[in-house]
PDB file of C-alpha atoms in Angstrom:
ATOM      1  CA  MET K   1      39.089 -16.455 -29.308  1.00  0.00           C
ATOM      2  CA  GLU K   2      41.578 -14.965 -27.633  1.00  0.00           C
ATOM      3  CA  THR K   3      42.125 -11.440 -28.218  1.00  0.00           C
ATOM      4  CA  GLU K   4      45.543 -10.123 -28.096  1.00  0.00           C
ATOM      5  CA  THR K   5      46.103  -6.914 -26.391  1.00  0.00           C
ATOM      6  CA  PRO K   6      48.332  -4.528 -28.144  1.00  0.00           C
ATOM      7  CA  PRO K   7      51.499  -3.752 -26.308  1.00  0.00           C
ATOM      8  CA  SER K   8      51.043  -0.779 -24.047  1.00  0.00           C
ATOM      9  CA  ARG K   9      52.975   2.211 -24.632  1.00  0.00           C
ATOM     10  CA  ARG K  10      55.255   2.962 -21.789  1.00  0.00           C
ATOM     11  CA  LEU K  11      56.727   6.294 -21.065  1.00  0.00           C
ATOM     12  CA  PRO K  12      60.479   6.622 -21.658  1.00  0.00           C
ATOM     13  CA  LEU K  13      62.601   5.811 -18.739  1.00  0.00           C
ATOM     14  CA  PRO K  14      63.775   8.721 -16.544  1.00  0.00           C
ATOM     15  CA  TRP K  15      67.441   7.959 -17.130  1.00  0.00           C
ATOM     16  CA  LEU K  16      66.903   8.375 -20.833  1.00  0.00           C
ATOM     17  CA  LEU K  17      65.406  11.840 -20.243  1.00  0.00           C
ATOM     18  CA  ALA K  18      68.412  12.817 -18.097  1.00  0.00           C
ATOM     19  CA  VAL K  19      70.911  11.791 -20.793  1.00  0.00           C
ATOM     20  CA  LEU K  20      69.038  13.746 -23.426  1.00  0.00           C
ATOM     21  CA  GLY K  21      68.960  16.881 -21.165  1.00  0.00           C
ATOM     22  CA  VAL K  22      72.733  16.743 -20.572  1.00  0.00           C
ATOM     23  CA  ALA K  23      73.354  16.386 -24.292  1.00  0.00           C
ATOM     24  CA  LEU K  24      71.158  19.374 -25.013  1.00  0.00           C
ATOM     25  CA  VAL K  25      72.996  21.539 -22.456  1.00  0.00           C
ATOM     26  CA  ALA K  26      76.383  20.492 -23.895  1.00  0.00           C
ATOM     27  CA  LEU K  27      75.257  21.373 -27.396  1.00  0.00           C
ATOM     28  CA  VAL K  28      74.048  24.852 -26.356  1.00  0.00           C
ATOM     29  CA  ALA K  29      77.243  25.499 -24.391  1.00  0.00           C
ATOM     30  CA  TYR K  30      79.380  24.495 -27.370  1.00  0.00           C
ATOM     31  CA  TYR K  31      77.704  26.978 -29.702  1.00  0.00           C
ATOM     32  CA  MET K  32      77.709  29.824 -27.188  1.00  0.00           C
ATOM     33  CA  TRP K  33      81.319  29.368 -26.038  1.00  0.00           C
ATOM     34  CA  PRO K  34      83.597  32.292 -27.224  1.00  0.00           C
ATOM     35  CA  GLU K  35      86.121  31.422 -29.857  1.00  0.00           C
ATOM     36  CA  SER K  36      89.127  33.280 -28.343  1.00  0.00           C
ATOM     37  CA  PRO K  37      89.839  33.720 -24.651  1.00  0.00           C
ATOM     38  CA  PRO K  38      89.353  37.294 -23.302  1.00  0.00           C
ATOM     39  CA  ALA K  39      92.407  39.456 -22.649  1.00  0.00           C
ATOM     40  CA  PRO K  40      93.510  39.369 -18.989  1.00  0.00           C
ATOM     41  CA  ALA K  41      92.571  42.476 -17.033  1.00  0.00           C
ATOM     42  CA  THR K  42      95.657  44.446 -15.979  1.00  0.00           C
ATOM     43  CA  ALA K  43      96.093  47.566 -13.883  1.00  0.00           C
ATOM     44  CA  THR K  44      96.264  50.709 -15.973  1.00  0.00           C
ATOM     45  CA  THR K  45      99.202  52.612 -14.558  1.00  0.00           C
ATOM     46  CA  PRO K  46     101.309  55.027 -16.578  1.00  0.00           C
ATOM     47  CA  ARG K  47     104.070  52.424 -16.794  1.00  0.00           C
ATOM     48  CA  THR K  48     101.801  49.687 -18.095  1.00  0.00           C
ATOM     49  CA  GLN K  49     100.121  52.057 -20.503  1.00  0.00           C
ATOM     50  CA  ALA K  50     103.517  53.121 -21.832  1.00  0.00           C
ATOM     51  CA  ALA K  51     104.589  49.487 -22.151  1.00  0.00           C
ATOM     52  CA  ARG K  52     101.390  48.619 -23.988  1.00  0.00           C
ATOM     53  CA  GLY K  53     101.918  51.528 -26.330  1.00  0.00           C
ATOM     54  CA  ARG K  54     105.363  50.184 -27.247  1.00  0.00           C
ATOM     55  CA  SER K  55     104.638  46.524 -27.668  1.00  0.00           C
ATOM     56  CA  GLY K  56     100.913  46.166 -28.176  1.00  0.00           C
ATOM     57  CA  ASP K  57      99.159  44.066 -25.513  1.00  0.00           C
ATOM     58  CA  SER K  58     102.223  42.276 -24.169  1.00  0.00           C
ATOM     59  CA  VAL K  59     103.377  42.858 -20.596  1.00  0.00           C
ATOM     60  CA  THR K  60     107.093  43.135 -19.835  1.00  0.00           C
ATOM     61  CA  PRO K  61     108.752  41.991 -16.593  1.00  0.00           C
ATOM     62  CA  GLU K  62     109.541  45.638 -15.771  1.00  0.00           C
ATOM     63  CA  ASP K  63     105.814  46.267 -15.492  1.00  0.00           C
ATOM     64  CA  LEU K  64     105.514  43.557 -12.853  1.00  0.00           C
ATOM     65  CA  ASP K  65     108.122  45.039 -10.472  1.00  0.00           C
ATOM     66  CA  VAL K  66     106.489  45.149  -7.022  1.00  0.00           C
ATOM     67  CA  ARG K  67     109.481  46.403  -4.982  1.00  0.00           C
ATOM     68  CA  ILE K  68     108.886  44.258  -1.929  1.00  0.00           C
ATOM     69  CA  GLU K  69     111.857  45.853  -0.144  1.00  0.00           C
ATOM     70  CA  ALA K  70     109.955  49.163  -0.150  1.00  0.00           C
ATOM     71  CA  LEU K  71     107.031  47.467   1.589  1.00  0.00           C
ATOM     72  CA  GLN K  72     109.308  46.115   4.310  1.00  0.00           C
ATOM     73  CA  ALA K  73     111.199  49.389   4.896  1.00  0.00           C
ATOM     74  CA  LYS K  74     110.635  51.187   8.203  1.00  0.00           C
ATOM     75  CA  ARG K  75     108.328  54.178   7.963  1.00  0.00           C
ATOM     76  CA  PRO K  76     109.322  57.517   9.529  1.00  0.00           C
ATOM     77  CA  ASP K  77     108.144  58.092  13.073  1.00  0.00           C
ATOM     78  CA  THR K  78     105.251  60.522  13.309  1.00  0.00           C
ATOM     79  CA  GLY K  79     106.151  61.530  16.865  1.00  0.00           C
ATOM     80  CA  ASP K  80     103.443  62.672  19.238  1.00  0.00           C
ATOM     81  CA  ILE K  81     101.123  63.949  16.546  1.00  0.00           C
ATOM     82  CA  GLU K  82      97.500  63.401  17.410  1.00  0.00           C
ATOM     83  CA  ARG K  83      95.348  63.001  14.343  1.00  0.00           C
ATOM     84  CA  ASN K  84      91.609  63.211  14.534  1.00  0.00           C
ATOM     85  CA  PRO K  85      89.827  63.514  11.171  1.00  0.00           C
ATOM     86  CA  PHE K  86      86.592  64.525  12.901  1.00  0.00           C
ATOM     87  CA  ARG K  87      87.950  67.666  14.571  1.00  0.00           C
ATOM     88  CA  PHE K  88      88.989  70.842  12.804  1.00  0.00           C
ATOM     89  CA  ARG K  89      91.926  72.921  13.937  1.00  0.00           C
ATOM     90  CA  PRO K  90      92.936  76.401  12.861  1.00  0.00           C
ATOM     91  CA  PRO K  91      95.510  76.470  10.089  1.00  0.00           C
ATOM     92  CA  PRO K  92      99.118  76.898  11.170  1.00  0.00           C
ATOM     93  CA  ALA K  93     100.485  80.415  11.419  1.00  0.00           C
ATOM     94  CA  PRO K  94     102.146  81.733   8.272  1.00  0.00           C
ATOM     95  CA  PRO K  95     105.929  81.839   8.289  1.00  0.00           C
ATOM     96  CA  PRO K  96     107.480  85.072   9.519  1.00  0.00           C
ATOM     97  CA  PRO K  97     108.207  87.663   6.850  1.00  0.00           C
ATOM     98  CA  PRO K  98     111.753  87.857   5.557  1.00  0.00           C
ATOM     99  CA  PRO K  99     113.974  90.314   7.390  1.00  0.00           C
ATOM    100  CA  VAL K 100     113.928  93.822   5.994  1.00  0.00           C
ATOM    101  CA  LYS K 101     117.256  95.181   4.865  1.00  0.00           C
ATOM    102  CA  MET K 102     117.993  98.435   6.589  1.00  0.00           C
ATOM    103  CA  VAL K 103     119.156 101.055   4.142  1.00  0.00           C
ATOM    104  CA  PRO K 104     121.157 103.818   5.786  1.00  0.00           C
ATOM    105  CA  GLN K 105     119.334 107.083   5.475  1.00  0.00           C
ATOM    106  CA  ALA K 106     120.801 110.497   5.209  1.00  0.00           C
ATOM    107  CA  PRO K 107     120.602 112.452   8.450  1.00  0.00           C
ATOM    108  CA  ALA K 108     117.323 114.267   8.724  1.00  0.00           C
ATOM    109  CA  VAL K 109     117.538 117.922   7.907  1.00  0.00           C
ATOM    110  CA  PRO K 110     115.767 119.949  10.557  1.00  0.00           C
ATOM    111  CA  PRO K 111     112.861 121.954   9.207  1.00  0.00           C
ATOM    112  CA  PRO K 112     113.421 125.647   8.779  1.00  0.00           C
ATOM    113  CA  PRO K 113     112.586 127.643  11.849  1.00  0.00           C
ATOM    114  CA  ALA K 114     108.975 128.699  11.969  1.00  0.00           C
ATOM    115  CA  ALA K 115     108.265 132.289  11.165  1.00  0.00           C
ATOM    116  CA  PRO K 116     107.759 134.273  14.306  1.00  0.00           C
ATOM    117  CA  THR K 117     104.091 134.552  15.067  1.00  0.00           C
ATOM    118  CA  ILE K 118     102.721 138.042  15.067  1.00  0.00           C
ATOM    119  CA  PRO K 119     100.636 138.791  18.133  1.00  0.00           C
ATOM    120  CA  PRO K 120      97.135 140.087  17.424  1.00  0.00           C
ATOM    121  CA  ILE K 121      96.466 143.821  17.670  1.00  0.00           C
ATOM    122  CA  PRO K 122      95.093 144.351  21.209  1.00  0.00           C
ATOM    123  CA  LEU K 123      92.676 147.209  20.394  1.00  0.00           C
ATOM    124  CA  LYS K 124      88.871 147.274  20.315  1.00  0.00           C
ATOM    125  CA  PHE K 125      86.899 149.337  17.787  1.00  0.00           C
ATOM    126  CA  MET K 126      84.252 151.394  19.597  1.00  0.00           C
ATOM    127  CA  GLY K 127      82.780 153.416  16.729  1.00  0.00           C
ATOM    128  CA  THR K 128      83.303 156.328  14.341  1.00  0.00           C
ATOM    129  CA  VAL K 129      83.079 160.072  14.696  1.00  0.00           C
ATOM    130  CA  GLU K 130      82.155 161.872  11.513  1.00  0.00           C
ATOM    131  CA  GLY K 131      82.239 165.567  10.789  1.00  0.00           C
ATOM    132  CA  PRO K 132      82.362 167.710   7.670  1.00  0.00           C
ATOM    133  CA  GLY K 133      85.252 166.129   5.693  1.00  0.00           C
ATOM    134  CA  VAL K 134      86.564 164.289   8.755  1.00  0.00           C
ATOM    135  CA  LYS K 135      86.081 160.626   9.700  1.00  0.00           C
ATOM    136  CA  LEU K 136      87.727 159.385  12.898  1.00  0.00           C
ATOM    137  CA  ALA K 137      87.793 155.900  14.470  1.00  0.00           C
ATOM    138  CA  ALA K 138      87.487 155.561  18.266  1.00  0.00           C
ATOM    139  CA  LEU K 139      89.638 152.717  19.686  1.00  0.00           C
ATOM    140  CA  THR K 140      90.494 151.468  23.177  1.00  0.00           C
ATOM    141  CA  ASP K 141      93.042 149.083  24.631  1.00  0.00           C
ATOM    142  CA  CYS K 142      90.615 148.056  27.427  1.00  0.00           C
ATOM    143  CA  LYS K 143      93.151 149.153  30.060  1.00  0.00           C
ATOM    144  CA  GLY K 144      91.852 152.693  30.339  1.00  0.00           C
ATOM    145  CA  PHE K 145      93.393 154.351  27.268  1.00  0.00           C
ATOM    146  CA  THR K 146      91.356 155.496  24.279  1.00  0.00           C
ATOM    147  CA  TYR K 147      92.702 156.473  20.880  1.00  0.00           C
ATOM    148  CA  SER K 148      91.287 158.217  17.839  1.00  0.00           C
ATOM    149  CA  GLY K 149      92.715 158.499  14.367  1.00  0.00           C
ATOM    150  CA  ARG K 150      92.107 158.949  10.646  1.00  0.00           C
ATOM    151  CA  GLU K 151      92.956 156.557   7.835  1.00  0.00           C
ATOM    152  CA  GLY K 152      96.756 156.299   7.419  1.00  0.00           C
ATOM    153  CA  GLU K 153      97.624 157.603  10.938  1.00  0.00           C
ATOM    154  CA  THR K 154      99.688 155.727  13.537  1.00  0.00           C
ATOM    155  CA  ILE K 155      97.948 154.723  16.786  1.00  0.00           C
ATOM    156  CA  ASP K 156      99.959 154.261  20.009  1.00  0.00           C
ATOM    157  CA  GLY K 157     103.195 154.401  17.969  1.00  0.00           C
ATOM    158  CA  ARG K 158     102.837 150.710  16.990  1.00  0.00           C
ATOM    159  CA  PHE K 159      99.719 150.343  14.808  1.00  0.00           C
ATOM    160  CA  LYS K 160      98.663 151.940  11.533  1.00  0.00           C
ATOM    161  CA  LEU K 161      94.986 152.598  10.767  1.00  0.00           C
ATOM    162  CA  VAL K 162      94.528 151.428   7.151  1.00  0.00           C
ATOM    163  CA  ARG K 163      90.780 151.803   6.510  1.00  0.00           C
ATOM    164  CA  ILE K 164      87.733 153.021   8.449  1.00  0.00           C
ATOM    165  CA  GLN K 165      84.264 151.650   7.655  1.00  0.00           C
ATOM    166  CA  THR K 166      80.941 151.911   9.473  1.00  0.00           C
ATOM    167  CA  GLU K 167      81.152 148.574  11.313  1.00  0.00           C
ATOM    168  CA  THR K 168      84.857 147.652  10.969  1.00  0.00           C
ATOM    169  CA  VAL K 169      88.369 149.073  10.810  1.00  0.00           C
ATOM    170  CA  VAL K 170      91.440 147.550   9.152  1.00  0.00           C
ATOM    171  CA  MET K 171      94.713 147.891  11.082  1.00  0.00           C
ATOM    172  CA  GLU K 172      98.271 146.575  10.787  1.00  0.00           C
ATOM    173  CA  TYR K 173     101.621 146.956  12.513  1.00  0.00           C
ATOM    174  CA  VAL K 174     103.749 149.908  11.451  1.00  0.00           C
ATOM    175  CA  ASN K 175     106.177 147.614   9.602  1.00  0.00           C
ATOM    176  CA  GLY K 176     103.267 146.395   7.384  1.00  0.00           C
ATOM    177  CA  THR K 177     102.708 142.934   8.943  1.00  0.00           C
ATOM    178  CA  GLY K 178      99.784 141.526  10.893  1.00  0.00           C
ATOM    179  CA  ARG K 179      96.928 143.157   8.964  1.00  0.00           C
ATOM    180  CA  THR K 180      93.702 142.574  10.928  1.00  0.00           C
ATOM    181  CA  THR K 181      90.063 143.544  10.513  1.00  0.00           C
ATOM    182  CA  ILE K 182      88.531 144.622  13.831  1.00  0.00           C
ATOM    183  CA  THR K 183      84.737 144.660  14.140  1.00  0.00           C
ATOM    184  CA  LYS K 184      82.774 147.150  16.260  1.00  0.00           C
ATOM    185  CA  SER K 185      82.323 146.025  19.859  1.00  0.00           C
ATOM    186  CA  GLY K 186      81.381 148.526  22.495  1.00  0.00           C
ATOM    187  CA  GLU K 187      82.592 146.707  25.599  1.00  0.00           C
ATOM    188  CA  CYS K 188      85.846 145.157  26.739  1.00  0.00           C
ATOM    189  CA  SER K 189      85.821 141.724  28.299  1.00  0.00           C
ATOM    190  CA  ALA K 190      87.138 141.181  31.812  1.00  0.00           C
ATOM    191  CA  ALA K 191      90.128 139.238  30.445  1.00  0.00           C
ATOM    192  CA  THR K 192      91.343 142.159  28.299  1.00  0.00           C
ATOM    193  CA  ARG K 193      91.103 144.765  31.112  1.00  0.00           C
ATOM    194  CA  LYS K 194      94.017 143.301  33.089  1.00  0.00           C
TER     195      LYS K 194
END
């Protein structure tokens, strides 16, 4: 009795596995492939945006103008300018101010002449002499002359004695100008004795 051996199961051939893998990839790619092609990417310049606004997504030949002649044109000479972006320089000086228009002025009027200065009264008050109903002021010019007088009298023909007080006298010139208060001082300085 011969026993028959059942046919052995063999594994599928490697080439069959490869064909099935390629078919699977093609099937997946077919289902995932987009239905319409994407719009081409274009530069968004004001011209192209304006053209798109007029005619939808279409591009006109005017939008594709490159102006090659401008690329080949000679650039202006920069001269001897040294440019270093890593070094700072002070800003250029501001332009000079515009010229000022000279307006002719009227001739200057000279100021009025200054009032003549009144020299101070050169007398020193030495004190008072009081008696019954009489009050006199003793004055000196520090040059050796002494004067005495009552209120309202003229001293040395030039000065009028206006008021006599205990520590001061008020005097003025005879014409009524140069009113001065003179305080009591018993001595004359060396400068006033000359």
